[in-house]
XYZ file of C-alpha atoms in Angstrom:
639
model
C 153.324 118.153 33.106
C 149.637 118.571 32.524
C 148.185 121.892 31.470
C 146.522 123.629 34.394
C 143.870 126.252 33.556
C 144.488 129.414 35.578
C 141.696 131.751 36.568
C 142.163 135.503 36.129
C 142.572 136.064 39.844
C 145.604 133.799 39.800
C 147.454 135.968 37.274
C 149.791 137.649 39.708
C 153.521 138.152 39.429
C 155.520 135.263 40.771
C 157.665 137.655 42.723
C 154.613 138.753 44.653
C 153.123 135.299 45.081
C 156.185 133.425 46.323
C 156.725 134.196 50.002
C 159.985 132.548 50.889
C 161.511 131.918 54.240
C 164.814 133.299 52.933
C 165.031 136.948 51.866
C 166.904 138.083 48.773
C 170.573 138.875 48.796
C 171.174 141.679 46.315
C 174.908 141.055 46.277
C 177.126 138.828 48.377
C 179.581 140.783 50.493
C 182.259 138.628 52.050
C 184.192 139.673 55.069
C 187.945 139.816 54.383
C 188.740 137.226 57.021
C 185.878 134.860 56.237
C 187.131 131.359 57.153
C 186.531 128.197 55.195
C 183.480 126.302 56.370
C 184.230 122.972 58.053
C 182.240 119.958 56.961
C 180.904 119.604 60.485
C 178.686 122.647 59.873
C 176.391 120.517 57.753
C 175.438 116.896 57.263
C 177.653 114.626 55.154
C 174.843 114.523 52.603
C 175.392 118.168 51.746
C 179.162 118.208 51.741
C 180.912 118.834 48.431
C 184.074 120.708 47.526
C 184.359 123.342 44.866
C 185.743 122.109 41.554
C 187.064 123.788 38.441
C 184.195 125.198 36.394
C 185.115 123.104 33.351
C 184.987 119.717 35.020
C 182.587 117.552 37.016
C 182.327 117.986 40.738
C 183.155 115.007 42.920
C 181.598 115.385 46.375
C 183.781 114.364 49.265
C 183.821 114.980 53.009
C 186.076 117.543 54.585
C 186.319 121.334 54.577
C 185.597 123.280 51.419
C 186.485 126.796 50.411
C 183.737 129.354 50.710
C 182.855 131.066 47.426
C 183.883 134.661 47.021
C 181.311 137.111 48.341
C 179.350 134.641 50.483
C 178.549 135.831 53.991
C 177.802 134.028 57.222
C 174.197 135.178 56.876
C 173.961 133.396 53.514
C 175.186 130.223 55.157
C 172.684 130.586 57.992
C 169.815 130.787 55.490
C 170.956 127.608 53.766
C 171.263 125.827 57.112
C 167.739 126.890 58.001
C 166.532 125.447 54.711
C 168.290 122.155 55.372
C 166.558 121.872 58.733
C 163.223 121.915 56.943
C 164.061 119.802 53.893
C 165.128 116.648 55.670
C 165.888 113.597 53.509
C 162.530 112.146 54.534
C 160.600 115.246 53.457
C 162.364 115.288 50.091
C 161.571 111.612 49.504
C 157.897 112.177 50.373
C 157.434 115.342 48.304
C 154.822 114.983 45.559
C 154.854 116.392 42.010
C 153.424 119.901 41.667
C 151.376 118.812 38.651
C 149.741 115.946 40.489
C 148.628 118.221 43.344
C 147.084 120.778 40.999
C 145.396 118.153 38.851
C 143.841 116.646 41.955
C 142.581 120.030 43.111
C 140.995 120.853 39.770
C 139.807 117.300 39.007
C 141.460 117.295 35.622
C 141.833 114.303 33.311
C 144.429 111.698 34.334
C 148.005 112.854 34.084
C 150.381 111.163 31.678
C 148.608 108.085 30.417
C 150.972 105.128 29.997
C 150.981 105.176 26.196
C 150.248 107.608 23.373
C 148.070 105.775 20.901
C 148.555 106.245 17.199
C 152.098 107.616 17.317
C 154.624 106.240 14.860
C 157.680 107.544 16.691
C 160.296 105.153 18.029
C 160.171 105.134 21.805
C 163.565 105.018 23.445
C 164.071 103.087 26.680
C 164.812 105.020 29.837
C 167.078 104.092 32.717
C 167.660 105.306 36.233
C 170.881 107.136 37.013
C 171.638 105.863 40.488
C 174.616 108.177 40.939
C 172.636 111.277 39.951
C 173.568 114.031 37.490
C 175.459 117.044 38.910
C 173.617 119.651 36.793
C 170.108 118.198 37.182
C 168.121 118.090 40.383
C 164.823 118.318 42.201
C 163.235 121.719 42.586
C 161.525 121.737 45.980
C 158.511 123.880 46.834
C 156.686 124.127 50.144
C 153.111 125.211 49.472
C 151.241 127.343 52.017
C 147.764 126.928 50.564
C 146.570 124.384 53.118
C 147.236 121.446 50.807
C 147.306 118.018 52.400
C 150.621 117.536 50.573
C 152.451 120.840 51.050
C 155.885 119.469 50.128
C 156.014 119.420 46.347
C 158.611 119.276 43.591
C 159.467 119.641 39.918
C 162.694 118.913 38.068
C 165.237 121.563 37.050
C 168.678 122.073 35.575
C 171.604 124.338 36.430
C 172.571 126.920 33.806
C 176.086 128.229 33.527
C 176.339 131.999 33.954
C 178.624 134.734 35.330
C 176.588 134.628 38.541
C 177.286 130.889 39.035
C 173.799 130.688 40.557
C 171.122 130.208 37.867
C 168.607 127.384 37.506
C 166.027 126.781 34.764
C 162.729 124.973 35.244
C 159.195 125.092 33.821
C 157.191 128.253 34.497
C 154.105 126.224 35.364
C 155.957 124.799 38.387
C 155.785 128.250 39.994
C 152.842 130.026 38.422
C 149.941 128.968 40.569
C 148.863 132.207 42.215
C 149.654 130.687 45.598
C 152.092 131.382 48.375
C 155.255 129.310 48.667
C 158.253 129.159 50.950
C 161.394 127.078 51.468
C 161.927 126.863 47.706
C 165.214 125.106 46.956
C 167.233 123.408 44.238
C 168.978 120.130 45.070
C 171.411 119.291 42.246
C 172.538 115.722 41.773
C 169.825 114.398 44.058
C 169.770 110.613 44.272
C 167.164 108.759 46.267
C 167.862 105.852 48.548
C 170.355 105.142 51.282
C 174.064 105.604 50.568
C 176.699 102.953 50.943
C 179.871 103.603 52.879
C 182.151 105.972 50.992
C 179.394 107.137 48.612
C 178.026 110.672 48.482
C 174.702 111.197 50.214
C 171.276 111.891 48.762
C 172.102 115.608 48.592
C 175.717 115.427 47.424
C 176.111 119.149 46.743
C 173.708 120.513 49.340
C 170.531 122.589 49.050
C 170.530 125.974 47.328
C 167.791 128.384 48.493
C 165.918 130.320 45.854
C 166.414 134.052 46.490
C 163.329 136.135 47.130
C 162.069 137.961 44.043
C 164.711 136.433 41.789
C 162.402 134.564 39.419
C 162.195 135.539 35.771
C 159.056 134.396 33.941
C 157.742 135.867 30.701
C 154.781 138.198 31.289
C 152.789 136.188 28.730
C 152.937 133.213 31.079
C 151.925 135.354 34.035
C 148.689 136.372 32.287
C 145.279 134.843 32.972
C 145.713 132.735 29.821
C 149.333 131.537 29.991
C 151.098 131.170 26.656
C 152.576 127.684 26.450
C 155.243 129.040 24.098
C 157.042 130.566 27.093
C 156.672 127.820 29.698
C 160.120 128.294 31.220
C 161.474 130.128 34.239
C 164.974 131.228 35.195
C 165.719 131.736 38.873
C 168.674 132.588 41.052
C 169.712 130.568 44.067
C 171.867 131.463 47.026
C 174.857 129.443 48.272
C 174.593 126.148 50.099
C 175.314 125.699 53.795
C 179.031 125.305 53.088
C 179.140 128.718 51.492
C 179.473 127.512 47.919
C 177.756 129.084 44.946
C 175.984 126.552 42.751
C 178.631 126.253 40.028
C 181.436 126.221 42.555
C 179.804 123.139 44.042
C 178.749 121.186 40.943
C 181.184 122.490 38.334
C 180.039 124.251 35.189
C 176.302 124.214 34.570
C 174.525 123.450 31.317
C 174.946 125.959 28.499
C 171.740 127.726 27.478
C 171.375 127.225 23.722
C 168.692 128.822 21.540
C 167.055 126.730 18.836
C 165.512 128.112 15.625
C 162.117 126.818 14.511
C 163.863 124.974 11.675
C 166.111 123.216 14.203
C 163.549 121.648 16.527
C 164.257 118.223 15.025
C 167.614 117.199 16.489
C 169.478 113.936 16.170
C 170.504 113.137 19.743
C 169.066 114.779 22.852
C 169.206 113.466 26.423
C 166.160 113.934 28.616
C 166.463 113.837 32.413
C 163.845 114.254 35.132
C 162.534 112.980 38.457
C 159.280 110.998 38.118
C 156.951 111.063 41.090
C 157.551 108.316 43.638
C 161.025 107.587 42.347
C 163.356 110.469 43.342
C 166.176 108.992 41.316
C 166.725 110.686 37.986
C 165.351 108.983 34.891
C 167.302 109.421 31.670
C 166.765 108.686 28.003
C 168.452 109.690 24.736
C 166.549 109.984 21.473
C 165.998 112.178 18.437
C 163.546 115.063 18.760
C 160.851 116.208 16.350
C 159.224 119.539 15.633
C 155.640 119.758 16.868
C 153.299 122.519 15.649
C 156.394 124.397 14.514
C 157.037 125.739 18.016
C 157.620 122.791 20.345
C 160.307 120.129 20.631
C 158.898 116.612 21.041
C 160.754 113.538 22.257
C 159.648 109.924 22.813
C 161.042 108.447 26.021
C 159.380 105.837 28.231
C 158.477 106.409 31.854
C 158.485 110.200 32.080
C 155.453 110.522 34.302
C 154.373 113.409 36.522
C 157.236 115.094 38.378
C 159.584 115.505 35.424
C 158.314 119.013 34.549
C 161.262 121.360 34.144
C 163.712 118.537 33.427
C 166.308 119.549 30.827
C 166.669 118.554 27.171
C 170.471 118.308 26.794
C 172.411 118.057 23.569
C 176.075 117.006 23.558
C 175.563 115.474 27.016
C 178.793 114.108 28.536
C 177.246 112.420 31.553
C 177.326 115.554 33.687
C 176.342 118.510 31.503
C 175.495 119.568 27.983
C 173.854 122.239 25.876
C 170.443 123.117 27.314
C 168.055 123.178 24.332
C 164.741 122.692 26.155
C 162.909 121.921 29.394
C 159.916 119.651 29.889
C 156.869 121.896 29.587
C 155.113 123.899 26.903
C 152.466 121.909 25.045
C 150.012 120.513 27.612
C 152.636 121.601 30.187
C 154.947 118.934 28.823
C 152.538 116.265 27.604
C 149.802 113.913 28.758
C 151.525 110.593 28.016
C 154.457 109.222 29.962
C 156.291 108.276 26.766
C 156.064 111.620 24.942
C 157.443 114.863 26.366
C 157.582 118.400 25.014
C 159.522 121.617 25.446
C 158.628 125.110 24.352
C 161.049 126.337 21.701
C 164.138 127.899 23.242
C 164.310 131.089 21.185
C 165.002 134.733 22.005
C 162.283 134.644 24.673
C 164.252 132.317 26.943
C 167.455 134.198 26.133
C 165.778 137.432 27.262
C 164.885 135.908 30.640
C 168.419 134.567 31.028
C 169.875 137.998 30.241
C 167.528 139.580 32.787
C 168.710 137.121 35.419
C 172.397 137.661 34.643
C 171.923 141.438 34.841
C 169.682 141.133 37.928
C 167.074 143.159 36.024
C 163.520 143.582 37.266
C 161.409 140.513 36.406
C 158.351 140.804 34.195
C 155.081 141.564 35.940
C 151.497 140.759 35.069
C 150.411 142.922 32.165
C 147.600 145.196 33.465
C 146.226 145.259 29.922
C 145.575 141.531 29.856
C 146.528 139.464 26.848
C 145.976 139.404 23.116
C 142.944 137.127 23.391
C 141.087 140.049 24.975
C 142.361 142.718 22.589
C 141.181 140.827 19.538
C 137.690 141.945 20.581
C 138.411 145.700 20.633
C 136.218 147.620 18.161
C 137.192 151.232 18.997
C 140.245 152.920 20.557
C 139.798 156.483 21.856
C 142.141 158.761 23.792
C 141.657 161.746 26.066
C 141.985 162.908 29.675
C 139.420 161.159 31.867
C 140.846 159.783 35.092
C 141.164 162.351 37.899
C 144.934 161.832 38.180
C 145.312 162.143 34.425
C 143.420 165.421 34.339
C 145.695 166.846 37.053
C 148.830 165.668 35.257
C 147.743 166.247 31.626
C 148.127 162.531 30.912
C 146.395 160.659 28.124
C 144.034 157.782 28.916
C 142.530 155.136 26.655
C 138.863 154.237 26.224
C 138.052 150.945 24.495
C 134.731 149.732 23.205
C 134.546 145.943 22.973
C 132.543 143.727 20.641
C 130.183 142.655 23.456
C 129.159 146.245 24.263
C 131.470 146.787 27.218
C 133.313 150.120 27.422
C 136.544 150.309 29.463
C 138.866 153.086 30.638
C 142.628 152.480 30.901
C 144.414 155.315 32.782
C 147.782 156.422 31.378
C 150.900 156.142 33.519
C 152.897 159.063 32.008
C 155.562 156.551 30.904
C 154.139 155.369 27.559
C 152.023 152.755 29.305
C 148.547 152.129 30.659
C 147.104 150.909 33.946
C 144.405 148.400 34.786
C 141.017 148.884 33.181
C 137.988 150.527 34.791
C 134.618 149.436 33.443
C 132.507 152.377 32.334
C 129.517 150.362 31.116
C 128.615 146.884 29.954
C 125.448 147.030 27.877
C 124.639 145.267 24.613
C 123.092 148.529 23.411
C 126.642 149.832 22.938
C 127.104 147.337 20.125
C 124.948 149.790 18.133
C 127.478 152.614 18.531
C 128.600 153.267 14.954
C 131.248 155.988 15.294
C 132.906 157.447 18.409
C 135.356 160.221 19.229
C 136.689 162.146 22.217
C 136.946 165.915 22.616
C 136.712 168.819 25.011
C 133.210 169.916 24.007
C 131.762 171.237 27.274
C 134.579 173.472 28.468
C 135.757 171.444 31.455
C 139.210 169.928 31.774
C 137.738 166.410 31.734
C 137.079 165.149 28.205
C 133.764 164.110 26.721
C 132.733 161.171 24.547
C 130.697 161.783 21.373
C 128.801 158.832 19.867
C 126.912 158.431 16.603
C 124.489 155.497 16.756
C 123.214 153.141 14.065
C 119.791 154.853 14.111
C 121.285 158.324 13.549
C 121.221 159.543 17.162
C 124.110 161.747 18.239
C 124.898 161.605 21.960
C 127.405 163.527 24.045
C 128.653 161.953 27.298
C 129.933 164.830 29.404
C 132.922 164.743 31.785
C 133.680 161.036 31.573
C 135.810 159.799 34.481
C 136.086 156.905 36.929
C 133.217 158.343 39.014
C 130.827 159.877 36.490
C 131.465 157.097 33.999
C 128.866 157.496 31.194
C 126.021 158.928 33.275
C 126.083 162.593 32.130
C 124.326 162.197 28.785
C 123.238 164.949 26.392
C 121.328 164.046 23.244
C 122.398 166.351 20.424
C 120.256 164.693 17.744
C 117.466 162.172 17.923
C 117.109 159.288 15.472
C 117.391 160.612 11.925
C 118.329 159.543 8.418
C 121.299 161.876 7.905
C 123.560 160.709 10.713
C 123.045 157.041 9.916
C 125.565 157.779 7.130
C 128.322 158.999 9.494
C 131.053 156.363 9.371
C 133.894 158.218 11.100
C 134.216 160.948 13.755
C 137.472 162.741 14.649
C 137.544 165.513 17.245
C 140.460 167.902 17.655
C 141.607 171.500 17.594
C 141.190 172.351 13.915
C 140.924 176.137 13.824
C 137.677 176.854 15.562
C 139.029 180.020 17.153
C 139.790 178.705 20.658
C 142.221 176.401 22.405
C 139.738 173.575 23.003
C 139.592 170.304 21.130
C 135.976 170.882 20.144
C 136.113 170.779 16.350
C 134.693 167.713 14.623
C 135.622 166.083 11.318
C 132.940 163.734 9.982
C 133.537 161.166 7.262
C 130.308 160.146 5.534
C 129.421 156.924 3.741
C 129.609 158.720 0.351
C 133.239 159.823 1.116
C 132.272 163.451 1.850
C 134.393 165.034 4.607
C 132.864 167.781 6.785
C 134.362 169.985 9.497
C 132.154 171.361 12.307
C 133.828 173.929 14.553
C 133.121 174.665 18.216
C 130.837 171.707 18.919
C 129.294 171.949 22.396
C 126.402 170.761 24.515
C 123.957 172.685 22.315
C 124.924 170.964 19.098
C 127.014 171.334 15.921
C 128.032 174.673 14.393
C 130.070 176.180 11.548
C 129.784 173.434 8.931
C 132.530 173.395 6.295
C 133.079 170.889 3.506
C 136.613 169.496 3.304
C 136.036 166.954 0.511
C 133.117 166.607 -1.881
C 130.696 163.737 -2.050
C 131.589 160.623 -4.000
C 135.254 161.541 -4.244
C 137.617 158.673 -5.060
C 139.964 159.219 -2.130
C 138.263 159.258 1.244
C 136.283 156.076 0.810
C 139.654 154.360 1.331
C 140.338 155.952 4.724
C 140.306 153.456 7.593
C 141.333 155.482 10.659
C 141.700 159.217 11.214
C 142.851 160.718 14.504
C 143.850 164.184 15.682
C 147.298 164.867 17.071
C 150.260 167.219 17.366
C 152.683 165.735 14.867
C 154.113 168.804 13.118
C 156.804 170.951 14.746
C 154.539 173.991 15.051
C 152.288 174.325 18.082
C 148.695 175.430 17.939
C 146.051 173.755 15.809
C 146.215 170.020 15.358
C 147.055 167.698 12.513
C 145.114 164.760 11.097
C 146.670 161.284 11.003
C 145.098 158.926 8.431
C 145.614 155.218 7.795
C 144.471 154.103 4.336
C 143.186 150.725 3.146
C 146.283 150.125 0.977
C 148.692 150.605 3.895
C 149.675 154.204 3.198
C 149.922 156.389 6.304
C 149.744 160.179 6.056
C 149.652 163.229 8.282
C 147.812 166.389 7.182
C 149.536 169.264 8.917
C 147.326 171.967 10.460
C 144.128 170.634 8.937
C 142.004 173.684 9.729
C 144.278 176.120 7.887
C 145.723 173.938 5.134
C 142.996 171.405 4.524
C 144.484 168.401 2.746
C 147.344 170.337 1.159
C 149.839 169.927 4.009
C 150.326 166.208 3.425
C 153.244 164.191 4.870
C 153.656 160.513 4.004
C 154.783 158.352 6.936
C 154.378 155.005 5.195
C 153.936 154.224 1.486
C 151.170 152.203 -0.073
C 151.396 148.427 0.426
C 153.113 148.864 3.790
C 152.372 146.572 6.737
C 149.895 149.145 8.009
C 147.276 147.766 5.637
C 146.998 144.870 8.084
C 146.355 147.090 11.117
C 143.006 147.188 12.878
C 142.629 150.417 14.886
C 144.680 153.554 15.544
C 144.392 156.413 18.018
C 146.700 159.140 19.370
C 147.236 160.648 22.812
C 149.728 162.183 25.240
C 151.035 159.101 27.025
C 154.674 160.026 27.494
C 154.339 162.651 30.192
C 154.225 165.701 27.938
C 151.119 167.529 26.782
C 151.593 166.903 23.043
C 149.124 164.427 21.597
C 151.782 162.648 19.530
C 151.879 159.070 20.841
C 150.136 156.634 18.507
C 148.440 153.457 19.679
C 147.849 150.805 17.026
C 146.075 147.458 17.240
C 147.463 144.746 14.996
C 146.304 141.241 14.025
C 146.422 138.686 16.796
C 145.522 141.288 19.430
C 148.975 142.918 19.381
C 148.894 146.436 20.861
C 151.786 148.775 20.076
C 152.587 152.371 21.060
C 154.670 154.623 18.816
C 155.783 157.333 21.215
C 156.677 160.844 20.050
C 155.584 160.397 16.444
C 156.198 163.330 14.111
C 154.846 164.368 10.727
C 157.916 162.758 9.180
C 158.517 159.600 11.195
C 156.763 157.094 13.391
C 158.023 157.108 16.961
C 159.831 154.396 18.858
C 157.843 151.175 18.982
C 156.774 149.987 22.441
C 155.017 146.641 22.688
C 152.149 146.824 25.202
C 150.392 143.521 24.435
C 152.178 140.726 22.518
C 150.270 139.054 19.699
C 148.416 135.837 20.361
C 150.215 132.791 18.995
C 147.825 130.102 17.848
């Protein structure tokens, strides 16, 4: 329940970090003559017949019908899991949150009372008979912990697969190796009386390898508590039953708008540590910070993480509108619990699970907290693989003076960063651009400094980095007024991107053709000094946006939100104007723009734009008449 700070090294995909004892089953293939499984194949505690999906399951001894598509191998895996998770081990398992808090010496988990709250606290009660759609989510840690057998709470979710479970993402995202992960629906602690179902009335359902869907924003080094939920798929139990064939219909995933976080009657269920009998409470919920659901229920101490918020609860199932987690991973007091808002983000994970789509992975670009510190975006061909494949790469200068290279992946995306330099002196870089100034296939970086120096960094790549430096101009008064540099192919008489457009502090625009290691040549004025237009330019980048091939076009973002493309700048100047966005468009809120060839082709027509909150977006295959398809690379930070 308590928020656990994750270090960057721990930000690995759950699919890679969870090493289970049971491999994935892509699809269950039943043999035509597969017999029913006799009850003797398992312990009475796991016996439970299939029931109609619309009604509650009533466990009873005796043979049950194997679910369609289940194989003998599936049953063997469940039996192996049962041999490990004995009733004693389940009873002695400790809450995941408590283990992690102990390791990191965090503040006490879930204090008994939340001081200063005016909410009405509802009493909680134990459900001795258990709840068919709610259970313990068992995890065997392999990190050398003194308490390797751990647990959270979880709820079954109805789906076409009959095999989905929802819990809190923080129960699984620890950057550690796990095995023997299982869901035990309807678990009820304590010895059973004669004629009563056992502690595990429906059996144990193994989590399938790689079948965990967690939002990439939670997999990052700074997990977003707005998406603290995980959907996972489980295999059949040892009697060959799929989850919903054993327990009946699961809970119905229900999205909740921000305006609907306050709800009149919601039932909260979870397994507090040391109890292993479900605790239940019904109360009204409140909106918290406009993005969490808050409920006041006594006794929900560590161990209840992942427990469902159920609306319309009939004693067995209901509409799943939340899961304990989110704010402070569910709360720090045992009488106040939280859930992240169930919006389109949880629906997306559910849809991925139903379709058996590839789970999210850790974003190699990091998160929005990092990208809020970007001060320059530059594109070119730098990495050795990119040079061979004519792929665009991204260079970023950060506010602390670090300069990073992100190789392109030829699929409108970028790979993990490579540090080129980290030096506070780079905070003095005033204007930067990328071009092919020295005649080699690897691009060069041109920098104008605050003191007027003009420096060319030749053949930048992952090996040379920024070590091949040529000083084109020493400190001087003229170049202190350069506020924008844009390199491209603007009619200099060759096929290289070695022409330079300079925007000066007095709004003058100048074109220098065929810039090289010896300096600047062929000066031409594009716009006069003190004009009333170009002082409003915010970003200008070269690209191939018009249909014609050959010389490049100039993309410009203006302070009022207008976006324009000047076709074939060298030949037409500013007469070949195309408006992509009108004045007062959302682009007035943008931060930085650049353009490159990120989609596998050689045309430099894929725009990268940085938006408020660190949101990074690619607009692939942009033309002079329309922005390309939007691809979200880094989601915005939600504060």
